[in-house]
XYZ file of C-alpha atoms in Angstrom:
697
model
C 15.334 12.581 -28.685
C 15.136 9.533 -30.933
C 14.022 10.068 -34.537
C 11.290 8.251 -36.389
C 13.718 5.751 -37.891
C 15.116 4.811 -34.495
C 11.614 4.444 -33.093
C 10.702 2.232 -36.071
C 13.725 0.031 -35.429
C 12.833 -0.174 -31.751
C 9.241 -1.047 -32.622
C 10.433 -3.749 -35.039
C 12.681 -5.241 -32.360
C 9.804 -5.249 -29.911
C 7.543 -6.948 -32.449
C 10.223 -9.589 -32.980
C 10.466 -9.995 -29.212
C 6.708 -10.372 -29.043
C 6.826 -13.014 -31.755
C 9.569 -14.814 -29.805
C 7.386 -14.726 -26.686
C 4.500 -16.214 -28.655
C 6.698 -19.003 -29.991
C 8.046 -19.726 -26.497
C 4.511 -19.739 -25.109
C 3.356 -22.092 -27.856
C 6.193 -24.519 -27.181
C 5.720 -24.486 -23.411
C 1.911 -24.799 -23.406
C 1.924 -27.715 -25.844
C 4.163 -29.910 -23.670
C 2.211 -32.496 -21.619
C 4.502 -31.928 -18.637
C 3.360 -28.266 -18.477
C -0.328 -28.876 -19.069
C -1.345 -28.201 -15.464
C 0.493 -24.866 -15.477
C -1.230 -23.453 -18.554
C -4.693 -24.980 -18.066
C -5.159 -25.225 -14.268
C -8.701 -23.893 -14.311
C -9.982 -26.863 -16.283
C -8.151 -29.322 -14.013
C -9.672 -27.803 -10.898
C -13.116 -28.227 -12.418
C -12.423 -31.849 -13.293
C -12.972 -31.235 -17.014
C -9.441 -31.762 -18.297
C -7.329 -34.909 -17.848
C -3.559 -35.003 -17.858
C -2.092 -36.070 -21.229
C 0.702 -37.743 -19.233
C -1.601 -40.586 -18.210
C -1.382 -42.242 -21.603
C 1.174 -42.749 -24.340
C 4.746 -43.945 -24.421
C 7.337 -42.589 -22.021
C 8.578 -39.728 -24.205
C 5.158 -38.463 -25.334
C 4.025 -38.258 -21.717
C 6.481 -35.390 -21.282
C 7.101 -33.926 -24.756
C 4.652 -33.204 -27.566
C 6.030 -34.852 -30.714
C 3.084 -33.955 -32.987
C 4.627 -31.409 -35.379
C 1.202 -30.355 -36.701
C 0.307 -28.694 -33.382
C 3.361 -26.424 -33.621
C 2.288 -25.073 -37.010
C -0.915 -23.704 -35.472
C 0.881 -22.093 -32.538
C -1.363 -18.994 -32.691
C -4.648 -20.912 -32.519
C -5.059 -19.879 -28.867
C -5.875 -16.331 -30.021
C -9.105 -17.078 -31.924
C -9.953 -19.626 -29.220
C -9.931 -16.803 -26.666
C -12.833 -15.134 -28.521
C -15.047 -18.203 -28.953
C -16.605 -18.067 -25.502
C -19.548 -15.578 -25.494
C -19.644 -12.952 -22.767
C -22.622 -14.462 -20.925
C -20.928 -17.857 -20.848
C -17.702 -16.189 -19.749
C -19.531 -14.614 -16.788
C -20.724 -18.061 -15.706
C -17.260 -19.495 -16.267
C -15.052 -16.810 -14.716
C -17.344 -14.435 -12.837
C -18.465 -10.879 -13.462
C -15.328 -9.356 -11.914
C -13.135 -10.973 -14.573
C -15.415 -9.969 -17.443
C -15.680 -6.364 -16.283
C -11.914 -6.179 -15.847
C -11.071 -7.294 -19.383
C -13.647 -4.813 -20.706
C -11.264 -2.065 -19.537
C -8.860 -3.077 -22.327
C -11.757 -3.047 -24.774
C -12.676 0.466 -23.650
C -9.089 1.467 -24.352
C -9.538 0.352 -27.947
C -12.922 2.082 -28.222
C -11.565 5.381 -26.911
C -7.988 5.571 -28.219
C -8.700 3.920 -31.607
C -11.033 6.639 -32.998
C -8.867 9.315 -31.346
C -5.857 7.988 -33.264
C -7.743 7.981 -36.572
C -8.944 11.573 -36.099
C -5.559 12.749 -34.866
C -3.717 11.296 -37.874
C -6.289 12.622 -40.330
C -6.550 16.125 -38.866
C -3.787 17.012 -36.399
C -0.770 15.320 -37.967
C -1.132 17.240 -41.282
C -1.604 20.472 -39.328
C 1.538 19.796 -37.294
C 3.618 18.560 -40.243
C 2.913 21.602 -42.382
C 3.684 24.052 -39.566
C 7.370 24.145 -40.639
C 8.392 26.009 -37.503
C 11.290 23.746 -36.535
C 12.873 23.997 -39.988
C 13.071 27.762 -39.669
C 14.958 27.780 -36.367
C 18.727 27.808 -36.712
C 20.952 25.470 -34.694
C 17.927 23.556 -33.370
C 18.160 19.772 -33.115
C 14.885 18.089 -34.022
C 13.629 14.931 -35.707
C 10.668 13.564 -37.626
C 8.648 12.913 -34.485
C 9.006 16.569 -33.486
C 7.675 17.590 -36.904
C 4.574 15.444 -36.268
C 3.945 17.069 -32.906
C 2.428 20.334 -31.782
C 5.986 21.691 -31.375
C 6.129 22.263 -35.152
C 3.285 24.814 -35.053
C 4.513 28.431 -34.753
C 3.676 30.428 -31.632
C 0.509 32.470 -31.932
C -0.650 30.552 -35.017
C -4.351 30.171 -35.674
C -3.600 26.490 -36.396
C -3.825 25.885 -32.640
C -7.582 26.372 -32.881
C -7.682 23.047 -34.725
C -6.138 21.443 -31.633
C -8.658 23.213 -29.405
C -11.607 22.026 -31.489
C -10.241 18.483 -31.655
C -9.768 18.449 -27.871
C -13.526 19.010 -27.577
C -14.173 16.223 -30.078
C -11.867 13.890 -28.140
C -13.554 14.752 -24.836
C -17.081 14.281 -26.179
C -16.172 10.920 -27.717
C -14.604 9.799 -24.431
C -17.741 10.905 -22.543
C -19.906 8.899 -24.921
C -17.861 5.706 -24.600
C -17.582 5.953 -20.810
C -21.299 6.685 -20.424
C -22.295 3.715 -22.564
C -19.857 1.441 -20.702
C -20.971 2.623 -17.233
C -24.577 2.025 -18.247
C -23.759 -1.421 -19.644
C -21.651 -2.513 -16.661
C -24.351 -1.321 -14.239
C -26.941 -3.326 -16.191
C -24.623 -6.361 -16.211
C -24.226 -6.095 -12.448
C -27.983 -5.871 -11.855
C -28.617 -8.833 -14.170
C -25.869 -10.783 -12.436
C -27.257 -10.103 -8.964
C -30.747 -11.014 -10.144
C -29.726 -14.275 -11.812
C -26.847 -15.571 -9.707
C -27.217 -18.637 -7.530
C -27.933 -18.433 -3.825
C -24.944 -17.236 -1.788
C -24.535 -16.735 1.978
C -23.716 -13.033 1.631
C -27.143 -12.383 0.098
C -28.714 -13.141 3.475
C -25.983 -11.846 5.772
C -24.948 -8.511 7.238
C -21.685 -7.660 8.994
C -22.452 -5.884 12.271
C -19.629 -3.990 13.988
C -19.157 -1.915 17.114
C -21.613 -3.928 19.175
C -22.008 -2.019 22.480
C -21.023 -3.821 25.721
C -23.695 -5.162 28.048
C -23.037 -5.952 31.734
C -25.518 -8.834 31.888
C -25.079 -10.609 28.556
C -22.249 -11.992 26.492
C -21.582 -10.527 23.068
C -23.407 -13.418 21.400
C -26.421 -13.145 23.716
C -26.551 -9.384 23.291
C -26.547 -9.685 19.483
C -29.287 -12.322 19.522
C -31.358 -10.266 21.941
C -31.016 -7.077 19.886
C -32.014 -8.632 16.571
C -34.833 -10.736 17.983
C -36.296 -7.548 19.436
C -35.716 -5.253 16.459
C -36.068 -7.791 13.621
C -38.464 -10.316 15.196
C -39.882 -11.663 11.929
C -36.709 -11.845 9.860
C -33.733 -12.620 12.136
C -32.431 -16.147 11.617
C -29.019 -16.694 13.220
C -25.615 -15.142 13.770
C -21.944 -16.029 14.069
C -19.752 -13.967 16.377
C -16.240 -13.097 15.226
C -13.289 -14.560 17.126
C -9.820 -13.061 17.296
C -8.037 -16.116 15.924
C -5.091 -14.300 14.351
C -2.484 -16.015 16.537
C -4.114 -19.390 15.925
C -4.080 -18.756 12.160
C -0.332 -18.042 12.300
C 0.271 -21.307 14.158
C -1.769 -23.228 11.586
C 0.150 -21.607 8.729
C 3.512 -22.295 10.349
C 2.528 -25.917 10.942
C 1.577 -26.275 7.280
C 5.011 -24.955 6.263
C 6.757 -27.443 8.550
C 4.631 -30.273 7.159
C 5.825 -29.355 3.657
C 9.440 -29.635 4.818
C 8.673 -32.939 6.526
C 7.131 -34.253 3.306
C 10.143 -33.086 1.305
C 12.671 -34.852 3.554
C 10.537 -37.989 3.898
C 10.230 -38.272 0.099
C 13.978 -37.766 -0.179
C 14.557 -40.569 2.341
C 12.285 -42.920 0.396
C 14.229 -42.233 -2.811
C 17.746 -42.565 -1.369
C 17.235 -44.777 1.748
C 19.579 -42.336 3.497
C 18.442 -40.315 6.523
C 18.537 -36.616 5.513
C 20.324 -34.057 7.694
C 19.322 -30.449 8.375
C 20.326 -27.667 10.746
C 18.143 -26.148 13.444
C 18.957 -22.515 12.623
C 17.613 -20.067 10.082
C 16.662 -21.658 6.749
C 18.226 -24.971 7.736
C 21.705 -23.688 6.876
C 22.999 -22.649 10.317
C 22.828 -24.259 13.751
C 23.232 -27.790 15.045
C 23.032 -30.714 12.614
C 20.065 -33.014 13.314
C 18.092 -35.774 11.634
C 15.676 -33.838 9.391
C 12.740 -36.247 9.670
C 12.943 -36.502 13.452
C 13.465 -32.757 13.823
C 10.451 -31.704 11.763
C 8.299 -34.443 13.279
C 9.159 -33.085 16.727
C 8.530 -29.469 15.695
C 5.162 -30.395 14.183
C 4.186 -32.161 17.407
C 5.112 -29.073 19.457
C 3.113 -26.833 17.156
C 0.136 -29.198 17.289
C 0.106 -28.940 21.069
C 0.436 -25.144 20.953
C -2.327 -25.021 18.351
C -4.661 -27.093 20.540
C -4.040 -24.814 23.530
C -4.596 -21.657 21.509
C -7.752 -23.107 19.948
C -9.151 -23.878 23.380
C -8.218 -20.398 24.603
C -9.984 -18.711 21.694
C -13.153 -20.710 22.262
C -13.307 -20.232 26.036
C -11.843 -16.779 26.666
C -14.522 -14.037 26.461
C -11.797 -11.549 25.497
C -11.211 -13.498 22.287
C -14.694 -12.585 21.058
C -14.694 -9.442 18.911
C -17.603 -7.028 19.183
C -18.703 -7.908 15.682
C -20.776 -10.629 14.083
C -22.191 -11.949 10.837
C -25.972 -11.775 11.244
C -28.127 -13.791 8.843
C -31.783 -13.263 8.000
C -34.600 -15.358 6.613
C -34.727 -13.404 3.347
C -32.648 -11.209 1.099
C -35.172 -8.435 1.563
C -34.634 -8.384 5.330
C -30.854 -8.405 4.901
C -31.089 -5.484 2.457
C -33.185 -3.500 4.930
C -30.723 -4.138 7.760
C -27.607 -3.414 5.694
C -28.919 -0.120 4.349
C -30.546 1.431 7.432
C -29.421 2.868 10.770
C -30.185 0.389 13.545
C -29.799 2.643 16.566
C -30.469 6.253 17.531
C -26.735 6.350 18.312
C -25.074 6.344 14.869
C -21.752 5.065 16.247
C -23.007 1.649 17.442
C -24.656 -1.342 15.738
C -23.011 -0.362 12.442
C -24.008 -2.549 9.512
C -22.740 -3.243 6.021
C -23.270 -5.977 3.495
C -21.222 -9.007 4.463
C -18.529 -9.939 1.944
C -18.873 -13.370 0.434
C -17.120 -15.911 2.705
C -13.965 -16.240 0.579
C -13.709 -12.434 0.361
C -13.525 -11.924 4.135
C -10.169 -10.656 5.387
C -10.406 -12.267 8.826
C -7.323 -10.687 10.308
C -8.791 -7.165 10.212
C -12.105 -8.144 11.800
C -10.266 -8.346 15.114
C -9.451 -4.615 14.983
C -11.760 -2.580 17.262
C -13.956 -0.335 15.162
C -12.841 2.779 17.042
C -9.241 2.122 15.976
C -10.071 2.130 12.253
C -10.412 5.902 11.936
C -7.159 6.468 13.812
C -5.346 3.936 11.629
C -6.568 5.547 8.366
C -5.493 8.930 9.457
C -2.097 7.505 10.407
C -1.638 5.762 7.053
C -2.613 8.931 5.189
C -0.023 10.921 7.135
C 2.625 8.274 6.456
C 1.912 8.380 2.725
C 2.045 12.166 2.548
C 5.070 12.665 4.771
C 7.387 9.688 4.462
C 6.602 7.313 1.627
C 7.527 9.574 -1.328
C 11.138 9.461 -0.142
C 11.057 5.685 0.044
C 9.575 5.303 -3.413
C 12.583 7.042 -4.917
C 14.908 4.439 -3.411
C 13.159 1.153 -4.207
C 12.046 -0.652 -7.299
C 8.471 -0.092 -8.409
C 7.988 -3.837 -8.269
C 8.108 -3.678 -4.470
C 5.660 -0.807 -4.242
C 2.410 -2.837 -4.496
C 3.529 -5.063 -1.605
C 4.281 -2.057 0.593
C 1.013 -0.355 -0.296
C -0.950 -3.548 0.406
C 0.629 -3.759 3.857
C -0.433 -0.178 4.483
C -3.962 -0.890 3.264
C -4.216 -3.849 5.631
C -3.245 -1.578 8.514
C -6.290 0.550 7.694
C -8.524 -2.340 8.762
C -10.718 -3.134 5.757
C -12.785 -6.259 6.313
C -12.735 -7.760 2.810
C -10.081 -8.666 0.249
C -11.982 -6.780 -2.464
C -11.922 -3.588 -0.365
C -8.189 -4.018 0.167
C -7.620 -4.449 -3.564
C -9.632 -1.339 -4.403
C -7.757 0.653 -1.776
C -4.388 -0.577 -3.048
C -5.358 0.242 -6.643
C -6.097 3.821 -5.628
C -2.749 4.255 -3.892
C -0.803 2.563 -6.696
C -2.519 4.712 -9.321
C -1.538 7.855 -7.407
C 2.120 6.846 -7.246
C 2.276 5.836 -10.903
C 0.768 9.198 -11.763
C 3.291 11.119 -9.674
C 6.469 9.069 -10.050
C 6.146 7.658 -13.567
C 4.129 10.261 -15.450
C 4.861 13.582 -13.754
C 8.261 12.363 -12.552
C 9.274 11.577 -16.139
C 7.977 14.815 -17.607
C 9.720 17.027 -15.057
C 13.340 16.163 -14.331
C 14.422 15.907 -10.713
C 13.282 14.070 -7.641
C 9.753 14.111 -6.302
C 10.776 16.538 -3.561
C 12.375 18.874 -6.094
C 9.198 18.782 -8.162
C 7.172 19.503 -5.047
C 9.372 22.477 -4.155
C 9.025 23.780 -7.708
C 5.252 23.554 -7.519
C 5.079 25.133 -4.047
C 7.008 28.204 -5.220
C 4.779 28.700 -8.253
C 1.283 30.199 -8.528
C -1.339 27.510 -9.188
C -1.914 28.875 -12.679
C 1.761 28.333 -13.596
C 1.904 24.613 -12.743
C 0.083 23.411 -15.914
C 2.454 25.592 -17.950
C 5.535 24.055 -16.314
C 4.313 20.544 -16.970
C 2.663 21.250 -20.309
C 5.707 22.672 -22.052
C 7.668 19.514 -21.199
C 5.136 17.098 -22.684
C 6.181 17.066 -26.374
C 9.829 16.474 -25.445
C 8.965 13.260 -23.557
C 6.991 11.525 -26.309
C 9.788 9.173 -27.349
C 10.468 8.285 -23.713
C 6.885 7.189 -23.221
C 6.864 5.306 -26.526
C 9.870 3.353 -25.282
C 8.233 2.909 -21.887
C 5.094 1.429 -23.461
C 7.097 -0.948 -25.631
C 9.376 -2.132 -22.823
C 7.108 -2.100 -19.775
C 3.980 -3.104 -21.664
C 5.513 -6.040 -23.511
C 7.411 -7.206 -20.426
C 4.189 -7.309 -18.417
C 2.291 -9.181 -21.117
C 5.150 -11.646 -21.622
C 5.396 -12.377 -17.895
C 1.643 -12.868 -17.750
C 1.374 -15.325 -20.605
C 4.623 -17.285 -20.176
C 4.060 -17.850 -16.414
C 7.707 -18.809 -15.929
C 7.677 -18.384 -12.138
C 4.582 -20.611 -11.585
C 6.077 -23.062 -14.098
C 9.329 -23.423 -12.130
C 7.560 -23.595 -8.758
C 5.154 -26.271 -10.012
C 7.958 -28.495 -11.255
C 9.944 -28.032 -8.032
C 6.910 -29.009 -5.968
C 6.194 -31.861 -8.328
C 9.751 -33.089 -7.903
C 10.108 -32.838 -4.126
C 6.665 -32.629 -2.458
C 4.154 -34.476 -4.632
C 3.273 -38.061 -3.817
C -0.393 -38.335 -4.777
C -2.749 -36.810 -7.346
C -4.200 -34.686 -4.546
C -0.723 -33.308 -3.852
C -0.333 -32.538 -7.534
C -3.635 -30.652 -7.544
C -2.475 -28.557 -4.600
C 0.866 -27.872 -6.301
C -0.909 -26.052 -9.138
C -0.907 -22.293 -8.747
C -3.440 -20.837 -11.172
C -2.932 -17.359 -9.808
C -5.653 -14.747 -10.020
C -6.552 -11.547 -11.791
C -4.582 -9.046 -9.732
C -6.829 -6.027 -10.154
C -4.951 -3.951 -7.568
C -1.716 -3.786 -9.599
C -2.944 -4.340 -13.163
C -5.676 -1.687 -13.302
C -3.493 1.297 -12.281
C -1.049 0.432 -15.075
C -3.939 0.386 -17.556
C -4.890 3.829 -16.274
C -1.351 5.050 -16.968
C -1.581 3.943 -20.611
C -5.013 5.568 -20.868
C -3.508 8.780 -19.508
C -0.671 8.688 -22.036
C -3.126 8.166 -24.881
C -5.381 11.019 -23.756
C -2.516 13.456 -23.103
C -0.684 12.819 -26.369
C -3.742 12.544 -28.637
C -3.684 16.319 -29.199
C 0.077 16.822 -28.738
C 2.058 13.981 -30.355
C -0.400 11.542 -31.986
C 2.408 9.246 -33.169
C 2.340 7.689 -29.663
C -1.251 6.458 -30.017
C -0.626 3.348 -32.193
C 1.655 1.945 -29.496
C -1.092 2.373 -26.878
C -3.598 0.685 -29.207
C -1.295 -2.297 -29.790
C -0.855 -2.673 -26.033
C -4.622 -2.648 -25.378
C -5.352 -5.051 -28.248
C -2.780 -7.650 -27.296
C -3.548 -7.342 -23.574
C -7.238 -7.923 -24.251
C -6.486 -11.192 -26.080
C -3.966 -12.386 -23.470
C -6.106 -11.669 -20.431
C -9.199 -13.175 -22.032
C -7.192 -16.350 -22.617
C -5.887 -16.325 -19.041
C -9.334 -15.769 -17.552
C -10.716 -18.718 -19.513
C -7.889 -21.194 -18.952
C -5.758 -20.148 -15.992
C -6.967 -17.784 -13.300
C -8.911 -18.883 -10.240
C -11.157 -16.353 -8.537
C -10.198 -15.279 -5.033
C -13.588 -13.643 -4.607
C -16.520 -12.265 -6.575
C -17.676 -8.680 -5.971
C -20.018 -8.364 -8.928
C -17.891 -5.688 -10.610
C -18.142 -3.367 -7.610
C -14.809 -1.741 -8.547
C -16.184 -0.123 -11.709
C -16.977 3.319 -10.181
C -13.295 3.585 -9.202
C -12.218 2.676 -12.745
C -14.594 5.251 -14.235
C -13.409 7.969 -11.841
C -9.721 7.360 -12.595
C -10.364 7.422 -16.343
C -11.978 10.844 -15.962
C -9.055 11.997 -13.803
C -6.772 11.102 -16.718
C -8.990 13.037 -19.120
C -9.030 16.036 -16.763
C -5.221 15.991 -16.464
C -4.863 15.889 -20.252
C -7.122 18.945 -20.582
C -5.260 20.941 -17.934
C -1.900 20.097 -19.497
C -3.119 21.156 -22.946
C -4.262 24.448 -21.440
C -0.819 24.915 -19.901
C 0.957 23.990 -23.139
C -1.079 26.360 -25.307
C -0.601 29.175 -22.808
C 3.138 28.957 -23.572
C 2.432 29.184 -27.316
C 0.976 32.708 -27.197
C -2.420 31.480 -28.393
C -4.907 34.279 -27.846
C -7.809 33.338 -25.568
C -6.815 29.642 -25.572
C -7.344 29.337 -21.825
C -10.838 30.814 -22.069
C -11.636 28.512 -24.981
C -10.475 25.385 -23.127
C -11.789 26.289 -19.670
C -15.245 24.718 -20.237
C -13.601 21.321 -20.880
C -12.506 20.510 -17.287
C -15.771 21.954 -15.985
C -17.689 19.702 -18.380
C -15.586 16.707 -17.306
C -16.318 17.300 -13.610
C -20.024 17.709 -14.383
C -20.000 14.465 -16.374
C -18.427 12.623 -13.414
C -21.048 13.990 -11.013
C -23.849 13.048 -13.417
C -22.629 9.476 -13.938
C -22.074 9.044 -10.205
C -25.638 10.072 -9.434
C -27.053 8.074 -12.343
C -25.272 4.734 -11.922
C -23.236 4.429 -8.717
C -26.159 3.311 -6.537
C -26.221 0.029 -8.489
C -22.740 -0.714 -7.103
C -23.305 0.165 -3.439
C -26.937 -0.751 -2.787
C -29.277 -3.645 -3.494
C -32.861 -2.618 -4.242
C -35.615 -4.020 -2.031
C -37.663 -4.741 -5.149
C -34.981 -7.038 -6.598
C -34.443 -8.678 -3.201
C -38.147 -9.424 -2.836
C -38.312 -10.802 -6.374
C -35.498 -13.269 -5.686
C -37.020 -14.278 -2.340
C -40.441 -14.887 -3.889
C -38.968 -16.940 -6.721
C -36.887 -18.996 -4.316
C -39.840 -19.741 -2.032
C -41.847 -20.890 -5.043
C -39.127 -23.154 -6.444
C -37.613 -24.420 -3.163
C -40.382 -24.435 -0.536
C -38.490 -26.883 1.712
C -35.170 -25.005 1.755
C -33.436 -25.206 5.145
C -31.737 -21.823 5.122
C -30.365 -22.209 8.640
C -28.443 -25.347 7.662
C -27.216 -23.643 4.500
C -25.798 -20.682 6.457
C -24.583 -22.647 9.496
C -20.838 -22.706 8.738
C -20.644 -20.009 6.045
C -18.944 -17.415 8.243
C -16.945 -19.597 10.582
C -13.257 -18.629 10.703
C -11.255 -20.894 8.313
C -9.082 -22.262 11.154
C -12.206 -23.729 12.759
C -13.898 -25.145 9.679
C -14.151 -28.917 9.681
C -12.788 -29.125 13.231
C -15.306 -27.677 15.667
C -19.045 -27.319 15.396
C -20.285 -23.956 16.561
C -23.646 -23.998 18.212
C -25.583 -21.173 16.605
C -28.617 -19.840 18.445
C -31.318 -22.390 17.692
C -34.933 -21.376 18.220
C -37.774 -23.855 18.454
C -40.935 -22.946 16.520
C -42.709 -21.676 19.627
C -39.853 -19.305 20.413
C -39.782 -18.003 16.859
C -43.410 -16.962 17.132
C -43.111 -15.644 20.671
C -43.219 -11.846 20.935
C -41.411 -11.956 24.300
C -37.623 -12.283 24.144
C -35.781 -14.176 26.851
C -32.927 -12.240 28.446
C -30.469 -12.511 31.335
C -30.628 -8.814 32.095
C -31.489 -7.847 35.651
C -33.347 -4.718 34.551
């Protein structure tokens, strides 16, 4: 185990590395040629102009103003200038709620560190147990940990009392934050601009009808059961194959543009090969080859488009149904439409950019089977794979598995992936590092032990792994932050596109890759650092400053990125917060169980009885918060819906809602190409209590 001096040297080296990253970031972001990489959000909004449009040749590419390099850290205070309400308007509630997780880390771990250093560190340091053991190798960090307290000592009651203090403080912070985030979500929903998903419900498992098409059956059902509020609907088409053709055609067009630009520069006809990657196969003229391939794909695309629009089998038994008011949509989304609970299933429609169209084509009956299959795969096969691949590949694999489960929105997929990724970080990084051996060996060890012995096995290993986790935080944490702020991969890709594919300003706009806030992979890593802080707060407090530094610097970096870089893929109104809250409490519960196991190995009389109320209190707190706040994240109150409807009718009496919703939920491959005729009712039909039907009965 490394001693305190070695850890100090390592920390100093990491601080120097961090300073080097900041200098590199300052140099890169100040260059005019990189301006679109580090400020893409402002370009996309038309607020920022390229500094390359003016100045002499050199200054269009390189910043020669030495005064700007002196203030290379001015981006940090700039990240705090935008107030939270303005930041919500600028970046969305999802982004603001996400960066609050780092702030919660500071609010929880900061006071815990102060208390631990004031109370627990002196208790541990003066234990003098390690000094009295002959032939025992130890270091200064061990003397600061609970390992330096003699077995059976009454000093352990200080740790027990402080564990209650730590838990109560964590409860307080999490309660206040849950309450605040719930209030922010309600305010956001009440004040946000009109969106199609406020009026729309996703209806799945539409039952078959022998006399009517799917579209006619849906219209008939809602005109009968929602005669005063139904407005229109858009059936879902299985256009997955068409979407692949469109994507492949776009890729070929990029290659065509690349070779055509190359020909214009050199006046020499470029050559490519017809095989894989253009490196194997017959040599052909590149421009003619890709022009021919694009023509073939265009013809195949036209045929597939016609097939999708004319083949009844291409229509999925699902639809986006829109209503005349938010109130009516809320009623439909939150009630059972049929006496048969397995048909006419409704849920709030995701916002249009949040829809994961590929999974809408999955029959609803298949979803349950798929999720059972994925769960079995995870439990039985994936742990062996995880041991043989890099963790960097794990999120991609887990996302593929989440897509198989059939979720209909990107936000649902991200939340599902975050849950899986958190579980594997917990098992393979945390538990896998504490207990030596493979995951299967750990599992066998646990299976052959009584349940009460498992916390002991894990707990007694915790103090010995403190330096490992300190190193892990410094290496993994700083590497992640550096990659996030330097954006080297987007930087290289942008310049390659700019060199070979860009011909117009529009092309240059499309070449920018602002990226997005990847909640599914970032949040589980935050949870791991939370877990380390909670576990080691009562065991080896010297780890806590490293967690605090990580949270502090991450908060500044991600606030800067949210303001200047990231583009939103979707907006869910912070709907992921209940998952964040639950995983934080799981970390707290694990820390309590491990402390119980550790103290049980220290011959502390009645320690288990003294600590037993803690996990019970934690579970009760979770149940209380879930009942108190979670409804704000899964339901929309009829009172708030009616308020927004009334206000909108008063301010916009001539609003044509049908025109506003007409193309909102049309599959992206059809947008701008084909006009879908939605059911259009004349005024007399809207007021008619009789519903036309083609049924023979």
